[in-house]
Amino acid sequence: MYNKKIETLPIDELRKLQSERLIKQVNTLYKKVPFYQKAFQKHNIEPADIRSIEDIHKLPFTYKTDLRDQYPFGFLTLPESDLARIHCSSGTTGKPTVVAYTKNDLDIFSEVIARSLTAAGAKPGMKLHNAYGYGLFTGGIGMHYGAEKMGMSVIPISGGMTDRQIRLLVDFQSEVICCTPSYAQTIAFELKKQGIPLSKLNLKYAVLGAEPWTDAIRAEIEEGLGVKATNIYGLSEIIGPGVSQESVNEQGKGSYIWEDHFYPEIVDKHTGKPLPHGEEGVLVFTTLTKEAMPLLRYYTNDICSLYYDDSGERTHVKMGQIKGRADDMLIIRGVNLFHTQVEEVFKAFEELSVNYQLEVTRKGVMDNVEVKVETSEDFQKATLLGEHYTKEDCTTNENLARLTKQLERKIKNNIGLSIKVSLYPYGAIPKSNGGKLSRVLDLRN
Ligand code: ADP
Ligand code: K
């Protein structure tokens, strides 16, 4: 264990620590963040009403839309000049969700990653092949500094260019890899295709997250890469990856939530009422130690259950696999996507109508997104396309071909994902759903 004292702290001591931290957090937020001051007043509560962690359910939820409304820095408890780093996650529309850290927050981020990597089997002196995306997302850089803190050396390769990934895995003999489960499948698939035997690699552990996966995928990756694979879970709003981690000695038995920093609850999707351990509902987190941007009862929309595992090596609560989402967020190759982000891009184009539909499929291990969008009647008239045009016209007609390219480029630039655009004449996208156009067709499962 990286921090045995904390990771095995008896529950009553954990509760005491959580209570102290929550009370302090609530008082700071009431004083420093107008959003929370108003929310407390609206719910008729005062900081003094929170006397222990048991009172947490009295507090209001915080939603992703609240972060959007306070964009970019409305949730800060301190001046921007006190920040040490700023990351982003996908917002529900054109604006990203901003998350900010002080130096101390970054230390905590590294601490929980160090605990997580250690629980996954990694040891000081090992090499971490870090194929999480570097950049604005929390995954790459977050794992990086946590691994350095625990004494690993890091290969900051980031995602993509699979041939190069394989070459460096062979040449550097890294023991640990971290990436999304689907990218681990891609690497395993390539190894097999190129006929590279596992004896050429030195991988022992894979730390996988950022998207849902199953035990069947685990089995495939363990065989294909010769590793023991464990789950890492997290979200930018709470800190990034490392909110919870599965132990390599307790595979399939849930992921430990580092609850001295992140206090979890499960609530009913319809009523918002807290649910007992073992029951499935929406996961909600309160950050207990964050300085720059602490959040109270952040509604993740992730569906899962919580439980204590008396046979586990650690005392912290565990979460089961994520069973789905309570909202319509899609996760494409580890990247969050809301259909409203695509809608936001379309809004700027007079050539388009308001009708569009995202279709998600999986070919092999790769997620693919195609968006169908109807052109406007005015555009069809102005370009003499008339009421109908065919799929072939989309490549042969200059106006349609140019528009398609423009849209694909704009989506890539604004959202960061490659999405294929298909144009349809006004009214031509097939409707299901009693004549209503579903915005998203997820055909992956
Ligand atoms: P990250 O880069 O760590 O995935 P984001 O904030 O971009 O952080 O995305 C967070 C969301 O990704 C979570 O709310 C959840 O829906 C999904 N996610 C992250 N890790 C996992 C995991 N291990 N299993 C299932 N879903 C996950
Ligand atoms: K994600």
Short mmCIF file of C-alpha atoms and ligand atoms in Angstrom, two decimals:
data_model
loop_
_atom_site.label_atom_id
_atom_site.label_comp_id
_atom_site.label_asym_id
_atom_site.label_seq_id
_atom_site.Cartn_x
_atom_site.Cartn_y
_atom_site.Cartn_z
CA MET A 1 0.00 0.00 0.00
CA TYR A 2 1.16 3.49 -0.70
CA ASN A 3 -0.38 5.05 2.41
CA LYS A 4 -1.14 2.14 4.72
CA LYS A 5 -2.22 4.24 7.68
CA ILE A 6 -4.97 6.01 5.73
CA GLU A 7 -5.91 3.10 3.47
CA THR A 8 -6.57 0.89 6.50
CA LEU A 9 -7.96 3.55 8.84
CA PRO A 10 -10.81 2.10 10.94
CA ILE A 11 -14.24 3.27 9.78
CA ASP A 12 -15.05 5.30 12.89
CA GLU A 13 -11.80 7.24 12.52
CA LEU A 14 -12.52 7.72 8.83
CA ARG A 15 -15.94 9.15 9.74
CA LYS A 16 -14.38 11.52 12.24
CA LEU A 17 -11.92 12.76 9.66
CA GLN A 18 -14.67 13.13 7.06
CA SER A 19 -16.85 15.06 9.50
CA GLU A 20 -14.09 17.52 10.38
CA ARG A 21 -13.25 18.03 6.73
CA LEU A 22 -16.86 18.44 5.61
CA ILE A 23 -17.58 21.07 8.26
CA LYS A 24 -14.51 23.05 7.23
CA GLN A 25 -15.40 22.73 3.55
CA VAL A 26 -19.00 23.84 4.06
CA ASN A 27 -17.91 26.93 5.96
CA THR A 28 -15.39 27.92 3.30
CA LEU A 29 -17.89 27.47 0.49
CA TYR A 30 -20.54 29.47 2.31
CA LYS A 31 -18.10 32.33 2.77
CA LYS A 32 -16.32 32.25 -0.58
CA VAL A 33 -18.65 30.95 -3.28
CA PRO A 34 -21.81 32.99 -3.96
CA PHE A 35 -23.34 30.01 -5.80
CA TYR A 36 -23.26 27.92 -2.61
CA GLN A 37 -24.35 30.79 -0.39
CA LYS A 38 -27.47 31.18 -2.53
CA ALA A 39 -28.04 27.43 -2.69
CA PHE A 40 -27.85 27.17 1.12
CA GLN A 41 -30.31 30.01 1.53
CA LYS A 42 -32.66 28.46 -1.00
CA HIS A 43 -32.57 25.16 0.93
CA ASN A 44 -32.93 26.96 4.23
CA ILE A 45 -29.73 25.66 5.72
CA GLU A 46 -26.74 27.22 7.40
CA PRO A 47 -23.21 25.90 7.82
CA ALA A 48 -24.00 25.29 11.51
CA ASP A 49 -26.61 22.69 10.47
CA ILE A 50 -23.79 20.44 9.27
CA ARG A 51 -22.36 18.90 12.42
CA SER A 52 -21.03 15.64 11.01
CA ILE A 53 -20.76 13.66 7.79
CA GLU A 54 -24.17 12.15 8.63
CA ASP A 55 -25.72 15.54 7.86
CA ILE A 56 -24.43 15.54 4.29
CA HIS A 57 -27.83 14.68 2.81
CA LYS A 58 -29.11 18.08 3.98
CA LEU A 59 -26.84 19.78 1.44
CA PRO A 60 -27.99 20.62 -2.09
CA PHE A 61 -26.64 18.78 -5.12
CA THR A 62 -24.25 20.38 -7.59
CA TYR A 63 -24.86 19.61 -11.28
CA LYS A 64 -22.74 19.89 -14.41
CA THR A 65 -25.12 22.63 -15.60
CA ASP A 66 -24.16 24.66 -12.50
CA LEU A 67 -20.53 24.48 -13.60
CA ARG A 68 -21.59 25.67 -17.04
CA ASP A 69 -23.55 28.58 -15.57
CA GLN A 70 -20.54 29.67 -13.50
CA TYR A 71 -18.11 29.30 -16.45
CA PRO A 72 -15.20 29.70 -16.23
CA PHE A 73 -14.20 30.54 -12.66
CA GLY A 74 -17.39 31.09 -10.64
CA PHE A 75 -16.74 28.11 -8.37
CA LEU A 76 -13.29 29.24 -7.21
CA THR A 77 -12.81 29.77 -3.48
CA LEU A 78 -9.65 31.80 -4.03
CA PRO A 79 -8.12 34.25 -6.54
CA GLU A 80 -7.08 32.91 -9.95
CA SER A 81 -3.51 33.91 -9.11
CA ASP A 82 -3.46 31.17 -6.44
CA LEU A 83 -4.06 28.42 -9.00
CA ALA A 84 -1.42 25.97 -10.13
CA ARG A 85 -3.24 24.26 -13.01
CA ILE A 86 -6.47 24.39 -15.00
CA HIS A 87 -7.97 21.40 -16.84
CA CYS A 88 -11.16 20.96 -18.85
CA SER A 89 -13.67 18.23 -19.46
CA SER A 90 -16.47 18.04 -22.02
CA GLY A 91 -19.27 20.46 -21.26
CA THR A 92 -22.85 19.81 -22.24
CA THR A 93 -22.67 22.45 -25.00
CA GLY A 94 -19.98 24.60 -26.60
CA LYS A 95 -18.33 25.58 -23.35
CA PRO A 96 -16.03 23.06 -21.67
CA THR A 97 -16.31 22.28 -17.97
CA VAL A 98 -13.44 24.01 -16.19
CA VAL A 99 -11.67 22.45 -13.22
CA ALA A 100 -8.90 24.18 -11.31
CA TYR A 101 -6.25 23.11 -8.81
CA THR A 102 -3.96 24.69 -6.26
CA LYS A 103 -0.51 23.26 -5.60
CA ASN A 104 -2.03 21.39 -2.67
CA ASP A 105 -4.83 19.99 -4.83
CA LEU A 106 -2.21 18.69 -7.25
CA ASP A 107 -0.38 16.99 -4.38
CA ILE A 108 -3.61 15.25 -3.42
CA PHE A 109 -4.21 14.28 -7.05
CA SER A 110 -0.75 12.68 -7.17
CA GLU A 111 -1.30 11.01 -3.81
CA VAL A 112 -4.50 9.26 -4.91
CA ILE A 113 -2.92 8.21 -8.21
CA ALA A 114 0.08 6.84 -6.28
CA ARG A 115 -2.29 4.86 -4.04
CA SER A 116 -4.16 3.65 -7.12
CA LEU A 117 -1.08 2.55 -9.08
CA THR A 118 0.21 0.74 -6.01
CA ALA A 119 -3.14 -1.04 -5.52
CA ALA A 120 -2.96 -2.02 -9.21
CA GLY A 121 0.35 -3.81 -8.59
CA ALA A 122 2.84 -1.14 -9.68
CA LYS A 123 6.04 -0.68 -7.65
CA PRO A 124 8.70 2.03 -7.41
CA GLY A 125 11.34 1.46 -10.06
CA MET A 126 8.89 0.12 -12.61
CA LYS A 127 8.18 1.95 -15.86
CA LEU A 128 4.73 3.30 -16.65
CA HIS A 129 3.76 3.35 -20.32
CA ASN A 130 1.21 6.14 -20.07
CA ALA A 131 -1.09 5.96 -23.10
CA TYR A 132 -3.81 8.14 -21.62
CA GLY A 133 -4.33 11.35 -23.58
CA TYR A 134 -2.13 14.25 -22.47
CA GLY A 135 -3.46 17.79 -22.75
CA LEU A 136 -6.53 19.50 -21.37
CA PHE A 137 -7.98 16.21 -20.13
CA THR A 138 -7.04 15.13 -16.62
CA GLY A 139 -6.04 11.55 -17.55
CA GLY A 140 -2.53 11.82 -19.01
CA ILE A 141 -0.91 14.43 -16.80
CA GLY A 142 -2.75 13.19 -13.72
CA MET A 143 -1.37 9.66 -14.03
CA HIS A 144 2.04 11.08 -14.92
CA TYR A 145 2.67 13.03 -11.74
CA GLY A 146 1.16 10.34 -9.50
CA ALA A 147 3.50 7.74 -10.99
CA GLU A 148 6.53 10.01 -10.54
CA LYS A 149 5.51 10.67 -6.95
CA MET A 150 5.50 6.96 -6.11
CA GLY A 151 8.89 6.45 -7.75
CA MET A 152 8.09 5.06 -11.17
CA SER A 153 9.56 6.38 -14.40
CA VAL A 154 7.01 7.51 -16.92
CA ILE A 155 6.91 7.16 -20.69
CA PRO A 156 4.53 10.02 -21.63
CA ILE A 157 3.54 8.48 -24.96
CA SER A 158 -0.12 9.61 -24.86
CA GLY A 159 -2.73 7.91 -27.08
CA GLY A 160 -2.54 6.89 -30.74
CA MET A 161 0.15 5.76 -33.20
CA THR A 162 -0.17 2.14 -32.16
CA ASP A 163 2.94 0.94 -34.01
CA ARG A 164 5.08 3.34 -32.01
CA GLN A 165 3.37 2.21 -28.79
CA ILE A 166 4.32 -1.37 -29.56
CA ARG A 167 7.90 -0.50 -30.49
CA LEU A 168 8.45 1.33 -27.19
CA LEU A 169 6.75 -1.41 -25.16
CA VAL A 170 9.23 -3.88 -26.67
CA ASP A 171 12.31 -1.62 -26.49
CA PHE A 172 11.75 -0.11 -23.02
CA GLN A 173 10.30 -3.24 -21.38
CA SER A 174 7.74 -1.26 -19.35
CA GLU A 175 6.02 -3.27 -16.64
CA VAL A 176 2.86 -1.18 -16.35
CA ILE A 177 0.55 0.32 -18.97
CA CYS A 178 -2.34 2.70 -18.41
CA CYS A 179 -4.93 3.69 -21.01
CA THR A 180 -8.59 3.18 -21.85
CA PRO A 181 -9.70 -0.47 -22.00
CA SER A 182 -10.58 -0.08 -25.67
CA TYR A 183 -7.09 1.17 -26.46
CA ALA A 184 -5.59 -1.75 -24.55
CA GLN A 185 -7.69 -4.00 -26.79
CA THR A 186 -6.38 -2.18 -29.85
CA ILE A 187 -2.76 -2.71 -28.77
CA ALA A 188 -3.45 -6.39 -28.01
CA PHE A 189 -5.10 -6.79 -31.41
CA GLU A 190 -2.12 -5.19 -33.20
CA LEU A 191 0.40 -7.36 -31.35
CA LYS A 192 -1.44 -10.45 -32.50
CA LYS A 193 -1.78 -9.15 -36.05
CA GLN A 194 1.94 -8.40 -36.28
CA GLY A 195 2.79 -11.80 -34.78
CA ILE A 196 4.74 -10.31 -31.85
CA PRO A 197 4.89 -12.89 -29.03
CA LEU A 198 4.22 -11.76 -25.46
CA SER A 199 7.73 -12.93 -24.51
CA LYS A 200 9.05 -9.81 -26.31
CA LEU A 201 7.14 -7.62 -23.83
CA ASN A 202 7.59 -7.19 -20.11
CA LEU A 203 4.12 -5.93 -19.18
CA LYS A 204 2.71 -7.13 -15.86
CA TYR A 205 -0.09 -4.73 -15.00
CA ALA A 206 -2.65 -2.65 -16.88
CA VAL A 207 -4.57 0.18 -15.20
CA LEU A 208 -7.65 0.88 -17.28
CA GLY A 209 -10.45 3.41 -17.10
CA ALA A 210 -12.21 6.50 -18.52
CA GLU A 211 -14.96 4.35 -20.04
CA PRO A 212 -17.11 1.41 -18.94
CA TRP A 213 -15.78 -2.11 -19.50
CA THR A 214 -16.66 -5.68 -18.57
CA ASP A 215 -15.08 -8.86 -17.20
CA ALA A 216 -15.09 -10.31 -20.73
CA ILE A 217 -12.98 -7.36 -21.94
CA ARG A 218 -10.70 -7.84 -18.94
CA ALA A 219 -10.11 -11.48 -19.87
CA GLU A 220 -9.31 -10.51 -23.44
CA ILE A 221 -6.80 -7.81 -22.39
CA GLU A 222 -5.15 -9.98 -19.73
CA GLU A 223 -4.56 -12.68 -22.32
CA GLY A 224 -3.62 -10.32 -25.14
CA LEU A 225 -1.10 -8.25 -23.16
CA GLY A 226 -0.03 -10.79 -20.54
CA VAL A 227 -1.11 -8.54 -17.67
CA LYS A 228 -3.30 -8.34 -14.64
CA ALA A 229 -5.79 -5.61 -15.47
CA THR A 230 -7.56 -3.43 -12.90
CA ASN A 231 -10.11 -0.65 -13.04
CA ILE A 232 -9.38 3.00 -12.32
CA TYR A 233 -12.30 5.42 -12.11
CA GLY A 234 -12.54 9.14 -11.82
CA LEU A 235 -13.94 12.34 -13.20
CA SER A 236 -12.43 15.75 -13.76
CA GLU A 237 -14.94 17.60 -11.60
CA ILE A 238 -13.85 15.61 -8.53
CA ILE A 239 -10.12 15.48 -9.36
CA GLY A 240 -9.56 13.28 -12.44
CA PRO A 241 -8.67 9.57 -12.53
CA GLY A 242 -7.84 8.06 -9.13
CA VAL A 243 -11.12 8.71 -7.36
CA SER A 244 -11.33 4.93 -7.05
CA GLN A 245 -9.18 1.94 -7.93
CA GLU A 246 -9.59 -1.82 -7.95
CA SER A 247 -6.96 -3.84 -6.07
CA VAL A 248 -5.02 -6.39 -8.09
CA ASN A 249 -5.54 -8.84 -5.21
CA GLU A 250 -9.30 -8.33 -5.22
CA GLN A 251 -10.12 -8.33 -8.92
CA GLY A 252 -13.80 -8.29 -9.78
CA LYS A 253 -14.74 -7.21 -6.27
CA GLY A 254 -15.15 -3.49 -6.80
CA SER A 255 -12.90 -0.42 -6.69
CA TYR A 256 -11.82 1.31 -3.48
CA ILE A 257 -12.95 4.93 -3.28
CA TRP A 258 -10.35 7.07 -1.49
CA GLU A 259 -13.02 8.30 0.84
CA ASP A 260 -10.77 10.40 3.07
CA HIS A 261 -10.77 12.82 0.10
CA PHE A 262 -13.96 12.02 -1.86
CA TYR A 263 -17.12 11.17 0.05
CA PRO A 264 -19.51 9.06 -2.03
CA GLU A 265 -23.26 8.60 -1.80
CA ILE A 266 -25.74 6.70 -3.95
CA VAL A 267 -29.04 8.45 -4.54
CA ASP A 268 -32.27 7.49 -6.24
CA LYS A 269 -32.32 8.61 -9.87
CA HIS A 270 -35.90 9.90 -9.60
CA THR A 271 -36.22 11.23 -6.06
CA GLY A 272 -32.62 12.15 -5.18
CA LYS A 273 -33.07 10.33 -1.84
CA PRO A 274 -30.01 8.55 -0.42
CA LEU A 275 -30.03 4.78 -1.00
CA PRO A 276 -28.53 2.14 1.30
CA HIS A 277 -25.34 0.28 0.41
CA GLY A 278 -25.84 -2.45 -2.15
CA GLU A 279 -28.56 -0.62 -4.03
CA GLU A 280 -27.97 0.77 -7.48
CA GLY A 281 -28.42 4.48 -8.10
CA VAL A 282 -26.62 7.66 -9.08
CA LEU A 283 -23.16 8.20 -7.66
CA VAL A 284 -22.68 11.56 -5.91
CA PHE A 285 -19.37 12.89 -4.59
CA THR A 286 -18.38 15.57 -2.12
CA THR A 287 -14.76 16.66 -2.21
CA LEU A 288 -13.48 16.90 1.37
CA THR A 289 -10.02 18.36 0.84
CA LYS A 290 -10.03 20.27 -2.46
CA GLU A 291 -8.98 23.91 -2.10
CA ALA A 292 -9.49 25.66 -5.42
CA MET A 293 -12.82 24.28 -6.49
CA PRO A 294 -14.44 22.05 -3.87
CA LEU A 295 -17.83 20.64 -4.85
CA LEU A 296 -20.67 19.55 -2.59
CA ARG A 297 -22.71 16.50 -3.58
CA TYR A 298 -21.65 16.57 -7.24
CA TYR A 299 -24.19 14.55 -9.23
CA THR A 300 -22.01 12.38 -11.51
CA ASN A 301 -24.90 10.73 -13.40
CA ASP A 302 -22.88 7.49 -13.22
CA ILE A 303 -25.01 4.53 -12.10
CA CYS A 304 -23.49 2.03 -9.67
CA SER A 305 -23.67 0.75 -6.08
CA LEU A 306 -21.46 1.02 -2.99
CA TYR A 307 -20.48 -1.55 -0.40
CA TYR A 308 -17.96 -2.36 2.31
CA ASP A 309 -15.88 -5.45 1.69
CA ASP A 310 -14.95 -6.97 5.06
CA SER A 311 -12.61 -9.41 3.38
CA GLY A 312 -10.71 -6.60 1.59
CA GLU A 313 -7.21 -5.39 2.52
CA ARG A 314 -8.32 -1.80 2.89
CA THR A 315 -11.11 -0.23 4.93
CA HIS A 316 -12.41 2.24 2.34
CA VAL A 317 -15.79 1.77 0.69
CA LYS A 318 -15.96 0.08 -2.71
CA MET A 319 -17.97 0.89 -5.82
CA GLY A 320 -19.13 -1.72 -8.31
CA GLN A 321 -18.77 -1.42 -12.08
CA ILE A 322 -20.46 1.57 -13.69
CA LYS A 323 -23.73 0.20 -15.08
CA GLY A 324 -24.65 3.18 -17.23
CA ARG A 325 -25.52 6.84 -17.15
CA ALA A 326 -28.56 8.66 -15.80
CA ASP A 327 -28.16 11.28 -18.53
CA ASP A 328 -27.42 11.02 -22.25
CA MET A 329 -23.66 11.50 -22.08
CA LEU A 330 -21.82 9.19 -24.49
CA ILE A 331 -18.27 8.01 -23.92
CA ILE A 332 -16.35 7.62 -27.17
CA ARG A 333 -12.87 6.09 -26.84
CA GLY A 334 -12.74 7.46 -23.30
CA VAL A 335 -13.84 10.97 -24.31
CA ASN A 336 -17.16 12.25 -23.01
CA LEU A 337 -19.60 13.49 -25.63
CA PHE A 338 -22.98 15.17 -25.32
CA HIS A 339 -25.12 15.39 -28.46
CA THR A 340 -25.78 19.00 -27.53
CA GLN A 341 -22.09 19.75 -28.25
CA VAL A 342 -22.67 18.70 -31.85
CA GLU A 343 -25.91 20.67 -31.94
CA GLU A 344 -23.96 23.74 -30.85
CA VAL A 345 -21.69 23.38 -33.89
CA PHE A 346 -24.67 22.93 -36.24
CA LYS A 347 -26.40 26.07 -34.90
CA ALA A 348 -23.86 28.28 -36.66
CA PHE A 349 -24.74 26.84 -40.10
CA GLU A 350 -27.70 28.35 -41.95
CA GLU A 351 -27.44 25.49 -44.43
CA LEU A 352 -28.74 23.07 -41.79
CA SER A 353 -32.14 22.38 -40.25
CA VAL A 354 -32.55 21.54 -36.56
CA ASN A 355 -32.89 17.81 -37.29
CA TYR A 356 -29.90 15.63 -36.54
CA GLN A 357 -29.12 12.20 -35.12
CA LEU A 358 -25.93 10.67 -33.72
CA GLU A 359 -25.34 7.01 -34.41
CA VAL A 360 -22.71 5.18 -32.38
CA THR A 361 -21.43 1.78 -33.49
CA ARG A 362 -18.48 -0.41 -32.56
CA LYS A 363 -16.36 -1.96 -35.26
CA GLY A 364 -13.98 -4.45 -33.65
CA VAL A 365 -12.82 -2.52 -30.58
CA MET A 366 -13.23 0.96 -32.05
CA ASP A 367 -16.17 3.22 -31.30
CA ASN A 368 -17.44 5.05 -34.36
CA VAL A 369 -19.76 8.04 -34.43
CA GLU A 370 -21.68 9.21 -37.43
CA VAL A 371 -23.99 12.18 -37.32
CA LYS A 372 -26.84 12.49 -39.78
CA VAL A 373 -28.12 16.00 -40.27
CA GLU A 374 -30.81 17.41 -42.53
CA THR A 375 -30.10 20.45 -44.66
CA SER A 376 -32.58 23.31 -44.57
CA GLU A 377 -35.27 23.78 -47.21
CA ASP A 378 -33.86 27.24 -48.00
CA PHE A 379 -30.42 25.83 -48.67
CA GLN A 380 -31.87 23.14 -50.93
CA LYS A 381 -33.79 25.77 -52.89
CA ALA A 382 -30.86 28.17 -53.16
CA THR A 383 -28.52 25.46 -54.42
CA LEU A 384 -31.16 24.03 -56.79
CA LEU A 385 -30.98 20.65 -55.08
CA GLY A 386 -34.76 20.54 -54.75
CA GLU A 387 -36.64 18.46 -52.19
CA HIS A 388 -34.62 15.32 -52.63
CA TYR A 389 -31.04 14.40 -53.18
CA THR A 390 -29.25 11.10 -52.90
CA LYS A 391 -26.26 9.77 -50.99
CA GLU A 392 -24.24 9.95 -54.22
CA ASP A 393 -25.09 13.65 -54.58
CA CYS A 394 -23.34 14.25 -51.24
CA THR A 395 -20.00 13.39 -52.88
CA THR A 396 -20.66 14.61 -56.44
CA ASN A 397 -22.47 17.87 -55.68
CA GLU A 398 -19.95 20.57 -54.90
CA ASN A 399 -22.12 22.39 -52.32
CA LEU A 400 -22.91 19.24 -50.38
CA ALA A 401 -19.35 17.93 -50.45
CA ARG A 402 -17.96 21.26 -49.24
CA LEU A 403 -20.53 21.55 -46.46
CA THR A 404 -19.77 18.01 -45.25
CA LYS A 405 -16.03 18.76 -45.06
CA GLN A 406 -16.64 22.07 -43.23
CA LEU A 407 -18.86 20.38 -40.65
CA GLU A 408 -16.43 17.53 -40.02
CA ARG A 409 -13.55 19.95 -39.58
CA LYS A 410 -15.53 22.21 -37.24
CA ILE A 411 -16.62 19.26 -35.07
CA LYS A 412 -13.05 18.00 -34.86
CA ASN A 413 -11.77 21.46 -33.93
CA ASN A 414 -14.46 22.28 -31.37
CA ILE A 415 -15.04 18.89 -29.75
CA GLY A 416 -11.80 17.05 -30.40
CA LEU A 417 -13.40 13.91 -31.83
CA SER A 418 -13.49 12.71 -35.42
CA ILE A 419 -17.12 12.28 -36.38
CA LYS A 420 -18.39 11.39 -39.85
CA VAL A 421 -21.11 13.73 -41.12
CA SER A 422 -23.85 12.53 -43.49
CA LEU A 423 -26.20 15.08 -45.04
CA TYR A 424 -29.86 14.28 -45.62
CA PRO A 425 -32.56 16.26 -47.44
CA TYR A 426 -34.99 18.06 -45.15
CA GLY A 427 -37.35 15.53 -43.52
CA ALA A 428 -35.42 12.47 -44.72
CA ILE A 429 -33.78 11.07 -41.58
CA PRO A 430 -35.87 8.02 -40.65
CA LYS A 431 -37.92 8.64 -37.50
CA SER A 432 -38.69 6.00 -34.93
CA ASN A 433 -40.10 6.72 -31.53
CA GLY A 434 -43.65 7.51 -32.69
CA GLY A 435 -42.55 9.99 -35.36
CA LYS A 436 -40.04 11.69 -33.08
CA LEU A 437 -36.41 11.91 -34.04
CA SER A 438 -34.15 10.28 -31.42
CA ARG A 439 -31.05 12.41 -31.01
CA VAL A 440 -28.84 9.42 -30.20
CA LEU A 441 -28.83 5.84 -31.45
CA ASP A 442 -26.25 3.89 -29.45
CA LEU A 443 -25.90 0.56 -31.26
CA ARG A 444 -22.74 -0.59 -29.47
CA ASN A 445 -24.33 -3.31 -27.34
P1 ADP B 1 -11.60 10.69 -17.19
O1 ADP B 1 -10.63 11.29 -18.17
O2 ADP B 1 -10.95 10.23 -15.92
O3 ADP B 1 -12.51 9.68 -17.80
P2 ADP B 1 -13.69 12.66 -17.45
O4 ADP B 1 -14.12 13.72 -16.52
O5 ADP B 1 -13.32 13.01 -18.83
O6 ADP B 1 -12.52 11.92 -16.70
O7 ADP B 1 -14.83 11.55 -17.56
C1 ADP B 1 -15.44 11.07 -16.39
C2 ADP B 1 -16.50 10.06 -16.74
O8 ADP B 1 -15.91 8.95 -17.45
C3 ADP B 1 -17.12 9.43 -15.52
O9 ADP B 1 -18.16 10.21 -14.99
C4 ADP B 1 -17.61 8.09 -16.07
O10 ADP B 1 -18.84 8.24 -16.75
C5 ADP B 1 -16.53 7.74 -17.08
N1 ADP B 1 -15.52 6.84 -16.48
C6 ADP B 1 -14.32 7.17 -16.00
N2 ADP B 1 -13.68 6.08 -15.53
C7 ADP B 1 -14.52 5.03 -15.71
C8 ADP B 1 -14.45 3.63 -15.41
N3 ADP B 1 -13.38 3.08 -14.87
N4 ADP B 1 -15.53 2.88 -15.71
C9 ADP B 1 -16.62 3.42 -16.28
N5 ADP B 1 -16.75 4.72 -16.58
C10 ADP B 1 -15.71 5.52 -16.30
K K B 2 -14.37 9.71 -19.71
#
